[in-house]
PDB file of C-alpha atoms in Angstrom:
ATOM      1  CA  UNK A 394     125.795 144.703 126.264  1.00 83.00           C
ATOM      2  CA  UNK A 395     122.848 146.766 126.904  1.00 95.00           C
ATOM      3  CA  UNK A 396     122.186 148.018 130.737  1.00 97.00           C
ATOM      4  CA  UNK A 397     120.341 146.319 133.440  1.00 97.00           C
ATOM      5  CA  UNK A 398     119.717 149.286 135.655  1.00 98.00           C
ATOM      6  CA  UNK A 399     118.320 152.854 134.899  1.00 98.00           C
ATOM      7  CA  UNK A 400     118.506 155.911 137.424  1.00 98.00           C
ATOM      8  CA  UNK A 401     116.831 158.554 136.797  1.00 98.00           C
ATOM      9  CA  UNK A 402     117.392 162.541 137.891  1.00 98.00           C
ATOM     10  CA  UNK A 403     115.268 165.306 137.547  1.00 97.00           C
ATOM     11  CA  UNK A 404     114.219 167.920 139.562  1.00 97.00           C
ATOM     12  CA  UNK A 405     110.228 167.963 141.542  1.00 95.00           C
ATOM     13  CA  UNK A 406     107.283 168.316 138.929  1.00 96.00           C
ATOM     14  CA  UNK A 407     109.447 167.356 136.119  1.00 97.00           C
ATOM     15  CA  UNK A 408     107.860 164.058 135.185  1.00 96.00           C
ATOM     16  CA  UNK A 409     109.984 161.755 136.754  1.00 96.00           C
ATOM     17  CA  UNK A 410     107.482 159.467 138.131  1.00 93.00           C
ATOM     18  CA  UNK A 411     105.458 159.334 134.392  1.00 96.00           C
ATOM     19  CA  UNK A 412     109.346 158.343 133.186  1.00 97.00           C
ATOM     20  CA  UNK A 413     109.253 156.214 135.779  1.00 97.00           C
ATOM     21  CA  UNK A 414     106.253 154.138 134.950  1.00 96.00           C
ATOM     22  CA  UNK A 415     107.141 154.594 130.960  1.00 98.00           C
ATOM     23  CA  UNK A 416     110.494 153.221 131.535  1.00 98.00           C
ATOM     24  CA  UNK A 417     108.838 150.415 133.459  1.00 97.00           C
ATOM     25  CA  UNK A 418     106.066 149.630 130.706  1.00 97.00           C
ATOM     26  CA  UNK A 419     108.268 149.348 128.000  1.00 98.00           C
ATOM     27  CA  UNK A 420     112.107 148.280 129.080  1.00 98.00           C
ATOM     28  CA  UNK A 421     112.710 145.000 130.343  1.00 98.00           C
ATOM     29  CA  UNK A 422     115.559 146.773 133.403  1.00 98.00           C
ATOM     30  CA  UNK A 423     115.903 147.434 136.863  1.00 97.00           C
ATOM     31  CA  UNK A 424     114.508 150.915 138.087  1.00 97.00           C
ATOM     32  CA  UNK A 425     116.781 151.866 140.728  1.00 96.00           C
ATOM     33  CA  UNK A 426     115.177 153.349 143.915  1.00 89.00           C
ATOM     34  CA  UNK A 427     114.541 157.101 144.069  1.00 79.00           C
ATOM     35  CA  UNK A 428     114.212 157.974 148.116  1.00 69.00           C
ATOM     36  CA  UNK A 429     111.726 157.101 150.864  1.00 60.00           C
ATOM     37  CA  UNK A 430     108.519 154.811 149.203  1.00 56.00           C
ATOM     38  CA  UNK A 431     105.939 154.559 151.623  1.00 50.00           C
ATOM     39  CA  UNK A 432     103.316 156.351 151.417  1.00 48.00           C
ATOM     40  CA  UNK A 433     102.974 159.564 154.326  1.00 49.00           C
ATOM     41  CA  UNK A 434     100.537 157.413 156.603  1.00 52.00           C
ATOM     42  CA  UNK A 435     102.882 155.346 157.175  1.00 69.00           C
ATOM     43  CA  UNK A 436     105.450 158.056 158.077  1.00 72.00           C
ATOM     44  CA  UNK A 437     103.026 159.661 159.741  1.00 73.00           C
ATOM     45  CA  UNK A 438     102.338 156.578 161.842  1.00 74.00           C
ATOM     46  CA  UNK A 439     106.543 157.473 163.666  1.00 74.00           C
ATOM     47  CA  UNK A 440     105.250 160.686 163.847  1.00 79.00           C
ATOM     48  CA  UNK A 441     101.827 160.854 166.355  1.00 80.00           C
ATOM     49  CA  UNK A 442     104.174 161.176 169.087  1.00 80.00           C
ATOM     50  CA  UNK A 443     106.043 164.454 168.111  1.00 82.00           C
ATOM     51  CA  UNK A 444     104.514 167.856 168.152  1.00 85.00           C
ATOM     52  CA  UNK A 445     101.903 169.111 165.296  1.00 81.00           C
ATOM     53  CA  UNK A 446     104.463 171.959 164.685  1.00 80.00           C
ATOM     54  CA  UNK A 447     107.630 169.761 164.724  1.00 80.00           C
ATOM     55  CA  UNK A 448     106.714 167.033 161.977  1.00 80.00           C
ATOM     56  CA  UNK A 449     107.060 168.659 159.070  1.00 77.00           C
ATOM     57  CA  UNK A 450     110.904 168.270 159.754  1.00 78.00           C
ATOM     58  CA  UNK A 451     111.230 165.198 161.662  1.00 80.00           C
ATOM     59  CA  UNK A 452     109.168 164.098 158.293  1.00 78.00           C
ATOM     60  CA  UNK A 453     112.160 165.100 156.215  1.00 79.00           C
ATOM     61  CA  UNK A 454     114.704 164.140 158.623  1.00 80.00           C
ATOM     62  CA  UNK A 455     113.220 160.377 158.502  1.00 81.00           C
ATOM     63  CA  UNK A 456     113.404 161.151 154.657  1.00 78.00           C
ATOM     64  CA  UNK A 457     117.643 161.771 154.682  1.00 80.00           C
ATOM     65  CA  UNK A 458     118.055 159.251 157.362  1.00 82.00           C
ATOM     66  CA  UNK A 459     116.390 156.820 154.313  1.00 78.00           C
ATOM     67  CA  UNK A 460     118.281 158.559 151.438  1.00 75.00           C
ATOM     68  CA  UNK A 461     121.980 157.716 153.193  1.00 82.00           C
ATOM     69  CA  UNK A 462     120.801 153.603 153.297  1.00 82.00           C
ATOM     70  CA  UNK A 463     120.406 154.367 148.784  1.00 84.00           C
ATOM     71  CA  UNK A 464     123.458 156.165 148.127  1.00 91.00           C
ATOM     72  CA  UNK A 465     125.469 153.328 147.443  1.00 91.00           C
ATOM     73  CA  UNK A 466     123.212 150.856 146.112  1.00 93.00           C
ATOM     74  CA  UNK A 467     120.881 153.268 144.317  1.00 95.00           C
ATOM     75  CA  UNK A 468     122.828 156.732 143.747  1.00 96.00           C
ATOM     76  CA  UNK A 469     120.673 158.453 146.117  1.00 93.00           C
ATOM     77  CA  UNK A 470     117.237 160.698 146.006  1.00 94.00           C
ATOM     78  CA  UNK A 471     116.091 161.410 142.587  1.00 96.00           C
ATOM     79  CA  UNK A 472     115.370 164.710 142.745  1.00 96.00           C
ATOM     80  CA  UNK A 473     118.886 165.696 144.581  1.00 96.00           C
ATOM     81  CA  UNK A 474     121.902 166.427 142.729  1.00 97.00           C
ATOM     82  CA  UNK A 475     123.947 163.062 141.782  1.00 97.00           C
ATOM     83  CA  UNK A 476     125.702 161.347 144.208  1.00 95.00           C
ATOM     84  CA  UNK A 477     129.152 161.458 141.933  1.00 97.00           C
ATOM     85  CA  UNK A 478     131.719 159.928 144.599  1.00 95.00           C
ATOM     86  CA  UNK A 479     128.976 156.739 145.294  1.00 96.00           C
ATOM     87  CA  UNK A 480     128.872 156.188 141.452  1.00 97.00           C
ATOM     88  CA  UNK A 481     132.419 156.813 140.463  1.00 95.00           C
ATOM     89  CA  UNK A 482     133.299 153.656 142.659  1.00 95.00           C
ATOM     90  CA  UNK A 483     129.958 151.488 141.998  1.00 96.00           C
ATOM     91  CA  UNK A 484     130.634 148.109 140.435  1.00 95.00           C
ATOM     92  CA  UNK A 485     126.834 148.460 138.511  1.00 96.00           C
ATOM     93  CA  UNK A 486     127.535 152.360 137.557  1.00 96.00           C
ATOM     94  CA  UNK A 487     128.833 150.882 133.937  1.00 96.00           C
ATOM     95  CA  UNK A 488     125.399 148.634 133.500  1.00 97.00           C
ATOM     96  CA  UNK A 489     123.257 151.628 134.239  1.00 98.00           C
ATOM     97  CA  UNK A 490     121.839 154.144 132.194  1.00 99.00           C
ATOM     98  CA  UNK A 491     121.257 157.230 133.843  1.00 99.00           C
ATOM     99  CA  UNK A 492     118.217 159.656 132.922  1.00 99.00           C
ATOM    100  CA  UNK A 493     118.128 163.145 133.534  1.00 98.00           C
ATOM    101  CA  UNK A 494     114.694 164.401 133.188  1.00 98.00           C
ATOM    102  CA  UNK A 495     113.798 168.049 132.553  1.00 98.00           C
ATOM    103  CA  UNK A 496     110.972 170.158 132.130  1.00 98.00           C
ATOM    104  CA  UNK A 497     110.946 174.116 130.598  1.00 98.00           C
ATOM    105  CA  UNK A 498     111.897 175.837 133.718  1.00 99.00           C
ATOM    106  CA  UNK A 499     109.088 178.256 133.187  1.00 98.00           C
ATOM    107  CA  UNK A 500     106.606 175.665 133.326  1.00 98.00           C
ATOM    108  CA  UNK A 501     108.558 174.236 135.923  1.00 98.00           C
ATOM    109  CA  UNK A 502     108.239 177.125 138.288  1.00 98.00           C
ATOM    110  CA  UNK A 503     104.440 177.084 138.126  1.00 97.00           C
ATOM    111  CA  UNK A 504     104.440 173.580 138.578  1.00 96.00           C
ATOM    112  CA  UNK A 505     106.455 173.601 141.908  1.00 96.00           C
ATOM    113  CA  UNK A 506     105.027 176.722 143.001  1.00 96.00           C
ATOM    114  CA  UNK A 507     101.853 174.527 143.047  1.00 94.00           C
ATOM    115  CA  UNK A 508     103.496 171.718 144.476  1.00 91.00           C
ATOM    116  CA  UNK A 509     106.913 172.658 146.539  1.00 88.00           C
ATOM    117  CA  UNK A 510     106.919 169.433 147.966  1.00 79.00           C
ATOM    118  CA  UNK A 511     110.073 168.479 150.618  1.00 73.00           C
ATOM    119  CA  UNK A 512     109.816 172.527 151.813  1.00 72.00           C
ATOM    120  CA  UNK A 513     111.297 173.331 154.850  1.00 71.00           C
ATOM    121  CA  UNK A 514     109.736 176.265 155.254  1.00 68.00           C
ATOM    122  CA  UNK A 515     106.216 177.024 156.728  1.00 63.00           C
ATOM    123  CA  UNK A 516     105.330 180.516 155.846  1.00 70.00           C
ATOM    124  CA  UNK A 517     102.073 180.476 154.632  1.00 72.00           C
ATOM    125  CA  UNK A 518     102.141 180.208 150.715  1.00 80.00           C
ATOM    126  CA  UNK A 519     101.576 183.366 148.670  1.00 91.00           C
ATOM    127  CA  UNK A 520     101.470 184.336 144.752  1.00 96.00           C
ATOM    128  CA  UNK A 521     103.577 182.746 142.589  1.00 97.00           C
ATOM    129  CA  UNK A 522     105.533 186.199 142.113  1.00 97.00           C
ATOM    130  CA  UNK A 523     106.142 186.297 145.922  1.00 96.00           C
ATOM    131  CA  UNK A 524     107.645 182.581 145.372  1.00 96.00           C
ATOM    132  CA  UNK A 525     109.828 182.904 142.577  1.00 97.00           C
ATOM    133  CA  UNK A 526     111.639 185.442 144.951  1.00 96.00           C
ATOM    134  CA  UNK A 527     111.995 183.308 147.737  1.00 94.00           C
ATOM    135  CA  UNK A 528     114.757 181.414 149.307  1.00 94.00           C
ATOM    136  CA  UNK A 529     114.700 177.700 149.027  1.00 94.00           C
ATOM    137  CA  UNK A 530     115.976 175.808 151.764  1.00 93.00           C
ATOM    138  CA  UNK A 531     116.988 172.564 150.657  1.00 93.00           C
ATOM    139  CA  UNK A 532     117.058 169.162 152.849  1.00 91.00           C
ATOM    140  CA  UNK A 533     120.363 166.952 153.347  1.00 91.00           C
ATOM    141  CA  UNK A 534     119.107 164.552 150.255  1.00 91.00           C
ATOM    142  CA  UNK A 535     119.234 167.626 147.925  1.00 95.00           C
ATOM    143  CA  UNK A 536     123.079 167.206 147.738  1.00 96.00           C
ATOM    144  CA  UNK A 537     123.865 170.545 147.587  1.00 97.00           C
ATOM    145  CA  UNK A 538     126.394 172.600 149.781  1.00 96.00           C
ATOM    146  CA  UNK A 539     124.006 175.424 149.546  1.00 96.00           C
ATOM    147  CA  UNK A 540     122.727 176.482 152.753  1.00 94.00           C
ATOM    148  CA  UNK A 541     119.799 177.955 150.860  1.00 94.00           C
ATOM    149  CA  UNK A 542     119.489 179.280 147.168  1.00 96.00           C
ATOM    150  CA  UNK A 543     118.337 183.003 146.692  1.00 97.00           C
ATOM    151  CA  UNK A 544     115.135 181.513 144.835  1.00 97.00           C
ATOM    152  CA  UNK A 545     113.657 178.098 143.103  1.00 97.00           C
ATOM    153  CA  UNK A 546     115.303 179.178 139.633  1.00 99.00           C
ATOM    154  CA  UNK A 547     118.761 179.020 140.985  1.00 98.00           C
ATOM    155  CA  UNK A 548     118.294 175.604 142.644  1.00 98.00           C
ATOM    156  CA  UNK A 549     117.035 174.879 139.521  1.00 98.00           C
ATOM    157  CA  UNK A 550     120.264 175.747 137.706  1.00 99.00           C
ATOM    158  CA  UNK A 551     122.506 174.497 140.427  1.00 98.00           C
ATOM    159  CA  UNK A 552     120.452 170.194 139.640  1.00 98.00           C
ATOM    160  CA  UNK A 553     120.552 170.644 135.714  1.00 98.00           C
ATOM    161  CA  UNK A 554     124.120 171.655 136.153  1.00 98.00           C
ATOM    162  CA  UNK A 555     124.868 168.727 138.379  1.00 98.00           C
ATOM    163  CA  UNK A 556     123.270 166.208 136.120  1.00 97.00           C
ATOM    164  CA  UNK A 557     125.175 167.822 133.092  1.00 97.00           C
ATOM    165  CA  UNK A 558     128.228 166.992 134.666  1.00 97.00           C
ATOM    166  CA  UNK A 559     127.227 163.413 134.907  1.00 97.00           C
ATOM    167  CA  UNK A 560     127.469 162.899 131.848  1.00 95.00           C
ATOM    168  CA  UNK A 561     131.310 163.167 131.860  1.00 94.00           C
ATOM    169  CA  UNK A 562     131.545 160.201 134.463  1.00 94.00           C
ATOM    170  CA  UNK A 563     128.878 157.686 133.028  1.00 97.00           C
ATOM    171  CA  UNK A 564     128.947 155.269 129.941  1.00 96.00           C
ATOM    172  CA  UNK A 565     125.525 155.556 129.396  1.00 98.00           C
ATOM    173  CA  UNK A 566     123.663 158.709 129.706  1.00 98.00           C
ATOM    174  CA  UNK A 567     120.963 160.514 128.169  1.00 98.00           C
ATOM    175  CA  UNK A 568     118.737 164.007 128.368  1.00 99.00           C
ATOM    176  CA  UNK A 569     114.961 163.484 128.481  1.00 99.00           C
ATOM    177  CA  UNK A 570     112.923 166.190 128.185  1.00 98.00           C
ATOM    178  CA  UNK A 571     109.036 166.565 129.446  1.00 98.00           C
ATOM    179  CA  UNK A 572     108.412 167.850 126.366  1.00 97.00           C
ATOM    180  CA  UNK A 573     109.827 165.209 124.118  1.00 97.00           C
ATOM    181  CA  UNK A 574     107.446 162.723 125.936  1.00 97.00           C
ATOM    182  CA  UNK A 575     104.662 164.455 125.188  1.00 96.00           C
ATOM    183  CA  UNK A 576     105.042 165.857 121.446  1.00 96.00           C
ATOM    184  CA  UNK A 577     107.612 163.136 120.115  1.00 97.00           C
ATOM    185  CA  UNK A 578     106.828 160.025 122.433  1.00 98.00           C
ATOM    186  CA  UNK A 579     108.301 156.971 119.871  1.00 98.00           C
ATOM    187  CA  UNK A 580     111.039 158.577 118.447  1.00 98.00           C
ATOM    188  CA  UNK A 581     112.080 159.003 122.652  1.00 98.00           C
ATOM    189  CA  UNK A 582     111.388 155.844 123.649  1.00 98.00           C
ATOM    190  CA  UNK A 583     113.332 154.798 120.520  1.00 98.00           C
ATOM    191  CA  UNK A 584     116.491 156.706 121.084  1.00 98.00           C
ATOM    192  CA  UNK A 585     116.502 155.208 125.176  1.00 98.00           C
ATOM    193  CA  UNK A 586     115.601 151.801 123.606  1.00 97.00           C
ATOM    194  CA  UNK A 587     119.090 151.598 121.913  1.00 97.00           C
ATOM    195  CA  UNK A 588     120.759 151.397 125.803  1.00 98.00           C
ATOM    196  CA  UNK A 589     117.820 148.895 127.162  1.00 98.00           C
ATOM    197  CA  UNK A 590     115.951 145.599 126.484  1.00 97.00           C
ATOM    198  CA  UNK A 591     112.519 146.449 125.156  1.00 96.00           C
ATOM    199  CA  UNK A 592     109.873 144.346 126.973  1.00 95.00           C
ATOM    200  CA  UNK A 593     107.349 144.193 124.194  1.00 91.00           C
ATOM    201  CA  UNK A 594     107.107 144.820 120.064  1.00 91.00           C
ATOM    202  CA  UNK A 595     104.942 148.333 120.908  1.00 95.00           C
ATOM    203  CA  UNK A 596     105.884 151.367 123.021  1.00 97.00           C
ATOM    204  CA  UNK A 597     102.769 151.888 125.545  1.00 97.00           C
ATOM    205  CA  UNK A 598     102.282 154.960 126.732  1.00 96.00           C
ATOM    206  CA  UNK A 599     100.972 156.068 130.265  1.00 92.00           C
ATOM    207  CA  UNK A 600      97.774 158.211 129.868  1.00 84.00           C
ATOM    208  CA  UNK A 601      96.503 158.351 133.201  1.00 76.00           C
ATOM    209  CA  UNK A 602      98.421 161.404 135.696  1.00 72.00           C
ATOM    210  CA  UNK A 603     100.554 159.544 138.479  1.00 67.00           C
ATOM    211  CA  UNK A 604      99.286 162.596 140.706  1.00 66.00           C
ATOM    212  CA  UNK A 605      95.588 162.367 140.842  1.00 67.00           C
ATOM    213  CA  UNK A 606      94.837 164.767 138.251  1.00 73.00           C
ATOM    214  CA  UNK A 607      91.952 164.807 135.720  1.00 78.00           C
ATOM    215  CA  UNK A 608      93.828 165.262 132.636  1.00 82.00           C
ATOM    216  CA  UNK A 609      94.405 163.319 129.705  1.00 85.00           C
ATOM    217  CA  UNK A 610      97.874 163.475 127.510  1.00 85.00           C
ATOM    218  CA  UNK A 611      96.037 165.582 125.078  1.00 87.00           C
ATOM    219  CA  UNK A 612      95.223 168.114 128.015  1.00 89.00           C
ATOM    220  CA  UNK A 613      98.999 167.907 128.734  1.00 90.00           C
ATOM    221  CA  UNK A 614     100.086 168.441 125.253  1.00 91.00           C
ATOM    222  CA  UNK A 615      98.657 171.593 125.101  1.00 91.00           C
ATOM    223  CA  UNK A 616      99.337 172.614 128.927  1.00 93.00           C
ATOM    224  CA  UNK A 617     102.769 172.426 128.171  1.00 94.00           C
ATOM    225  CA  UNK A 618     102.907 173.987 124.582  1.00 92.00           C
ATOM    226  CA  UNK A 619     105.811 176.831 124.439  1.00 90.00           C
ATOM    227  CA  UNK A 620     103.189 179.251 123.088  1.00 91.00           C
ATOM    228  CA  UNK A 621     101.242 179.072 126.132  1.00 95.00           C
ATOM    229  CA  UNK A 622     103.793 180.600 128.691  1.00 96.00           C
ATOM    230  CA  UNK A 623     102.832 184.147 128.422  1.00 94.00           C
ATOM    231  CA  UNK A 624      99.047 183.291 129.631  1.00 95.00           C
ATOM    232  CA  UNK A 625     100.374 181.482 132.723  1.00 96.00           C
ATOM    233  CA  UNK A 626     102.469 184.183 134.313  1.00 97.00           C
ATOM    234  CA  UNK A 627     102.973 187.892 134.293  1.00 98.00           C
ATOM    235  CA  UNK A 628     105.609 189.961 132.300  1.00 97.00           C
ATOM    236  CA  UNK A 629     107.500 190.802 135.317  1.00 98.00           C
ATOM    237  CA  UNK A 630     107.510 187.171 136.089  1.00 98.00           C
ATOM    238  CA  UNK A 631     108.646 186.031 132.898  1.00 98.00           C
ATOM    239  CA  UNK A 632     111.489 188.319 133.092  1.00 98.00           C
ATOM    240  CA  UNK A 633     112.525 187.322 136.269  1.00 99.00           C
ATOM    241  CA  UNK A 634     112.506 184.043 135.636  1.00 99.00           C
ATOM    242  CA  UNK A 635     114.656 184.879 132.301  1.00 98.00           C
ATOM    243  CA  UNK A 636     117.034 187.153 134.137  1.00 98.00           C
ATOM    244  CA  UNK A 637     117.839 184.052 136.942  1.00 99.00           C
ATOM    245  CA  UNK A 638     118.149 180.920 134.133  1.00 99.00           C
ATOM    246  CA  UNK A 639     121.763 180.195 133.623  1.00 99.00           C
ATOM    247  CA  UNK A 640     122.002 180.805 129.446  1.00 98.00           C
ATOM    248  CA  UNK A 641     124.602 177.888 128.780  1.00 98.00           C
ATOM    249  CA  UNK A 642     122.167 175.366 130.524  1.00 98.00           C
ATOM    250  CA  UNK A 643     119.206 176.623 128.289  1.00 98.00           C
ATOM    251  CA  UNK A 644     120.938 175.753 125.141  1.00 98.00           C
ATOM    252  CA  UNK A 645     122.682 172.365 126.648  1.00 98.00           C
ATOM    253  CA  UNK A 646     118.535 171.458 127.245  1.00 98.00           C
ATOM    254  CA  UNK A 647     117.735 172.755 124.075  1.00 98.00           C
ATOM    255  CA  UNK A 648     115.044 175.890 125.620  1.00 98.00           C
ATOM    256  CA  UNK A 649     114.718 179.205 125.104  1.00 97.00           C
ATOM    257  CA  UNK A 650     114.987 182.161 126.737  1.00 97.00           C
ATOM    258  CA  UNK A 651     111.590 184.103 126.749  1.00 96.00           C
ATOM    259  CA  UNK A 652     112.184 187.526 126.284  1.00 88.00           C
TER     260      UNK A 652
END
């Protein structure tokens, strides 16, 4: 019996919401949710009474609050690390497939140092070098014991770690990397078609960015390209980055260590 449910994982600015809408397209399932939906006018509708200075994190707070009512039905925030105990004990955990989404962690870093989303800090942001050395202070719905990690690429090896070990606990698992979608789209879509009912006789892609921007999947081909890291970052960037990835993880994604 192929699955009725799909969760997906992945870390922010990995592509889970153009898996999202992909899996959606194309699979005939149910897309379990992935954290708080509305959109921030609404949020910011329970927040006019609070101070200026205090909403960022009553804005996150209402964000965990939500999380804690999906944990049990849908495993929790989507870019936290996997709620293990809630789907150990689920009934549905055996008719869902689980996605974990991933994107090379040195485009990755450039892509959350652009957008660092659900940040509890509010230090005025500075150059990407200055934010690949700073600590991340994750909310409750990250998962994590952590208290804070010593910098983005650690937090980013603590969630593909977690997710790895998911695989161990699930019937129906599988890696998806950024990457793949873009450069080997079909031959994807085939591999998570064998766990779920396909909707249609084509796979349909989804050109247009679910963020706004003014690219098309050619332009993010060739953002993305391996051979292009070295013109988005510095040296000393590039090394730091290399010096903080956990090595094991690399190969279990299949990436490589820039040197």
């Amino acid at each position: 019996m192929k699955n009725i449910y799909v969760k997906i994982y992945g870390e922010r600015n990995s592509g889970t919401q153009y898996l999202h809408r992909v899996i959606d397209r194309n699979f005939t399932c149910k897309i379990l949710e992935h954290g708080y939906t509305s959109p921030f006018r609404n949020i910011s509708i329970y927040l006019q009474d609070i101070a200026k200075g205090d909403r960022l994190v009553a804005s996150q707070r209402i964000q965990d609050i939500d999380n804690k009512r999906l944990i049990h039905s849908d495993f929790g925030w989507k870019h936290g690390n996997p709620q293990m105990d809630a789907i150990k004990t689920a009934q549905h955990r055996n008719l869902t497939l689980f996605l974990a989404m991933t994107k090379n962690p040195y485009f990755w870093a450039k892509s959350f140092y652009e957008r660092p989303y659900a940040n509890l800090s509010t230090k005025p942001k500075g150059s990407f070098s200055e934010f690949l050395t700073t600590p991340w202070v994750p909310s409750d719905r990250d998962n994590t014991s952590m208290v804070f990690f010593d910098n983005p690429i650690h937090m980013w090896n603590e969630k593909i770690g977690s997710v790895r070990q998911l695989e161990s606990y699930v019937s129906a698992f599988q890696l998806v990397r950024y990457e793949d979608m873009l450069t080997s789209f079909e031959p994807t879509l085939e591999r998570i078609g064998q766990l779920l009912h396909r909707a249609g006789r084509r796979w349909e892609n989804v050109t247009a960015s679910p963020k706004g921007d003014p690219l098309s999947f050619a332009d993010y081909q060739q953002k993305y390209s391996p051979d292009r890291i070295a013109g988005i970052m510095s040296r000393e960037d590039i090394l730091f980055i290399s010096g903080n990835l956990d090595a094991e993880l690399m190969r279990w994604c299949r990436y490589e260590l820039v040197a």
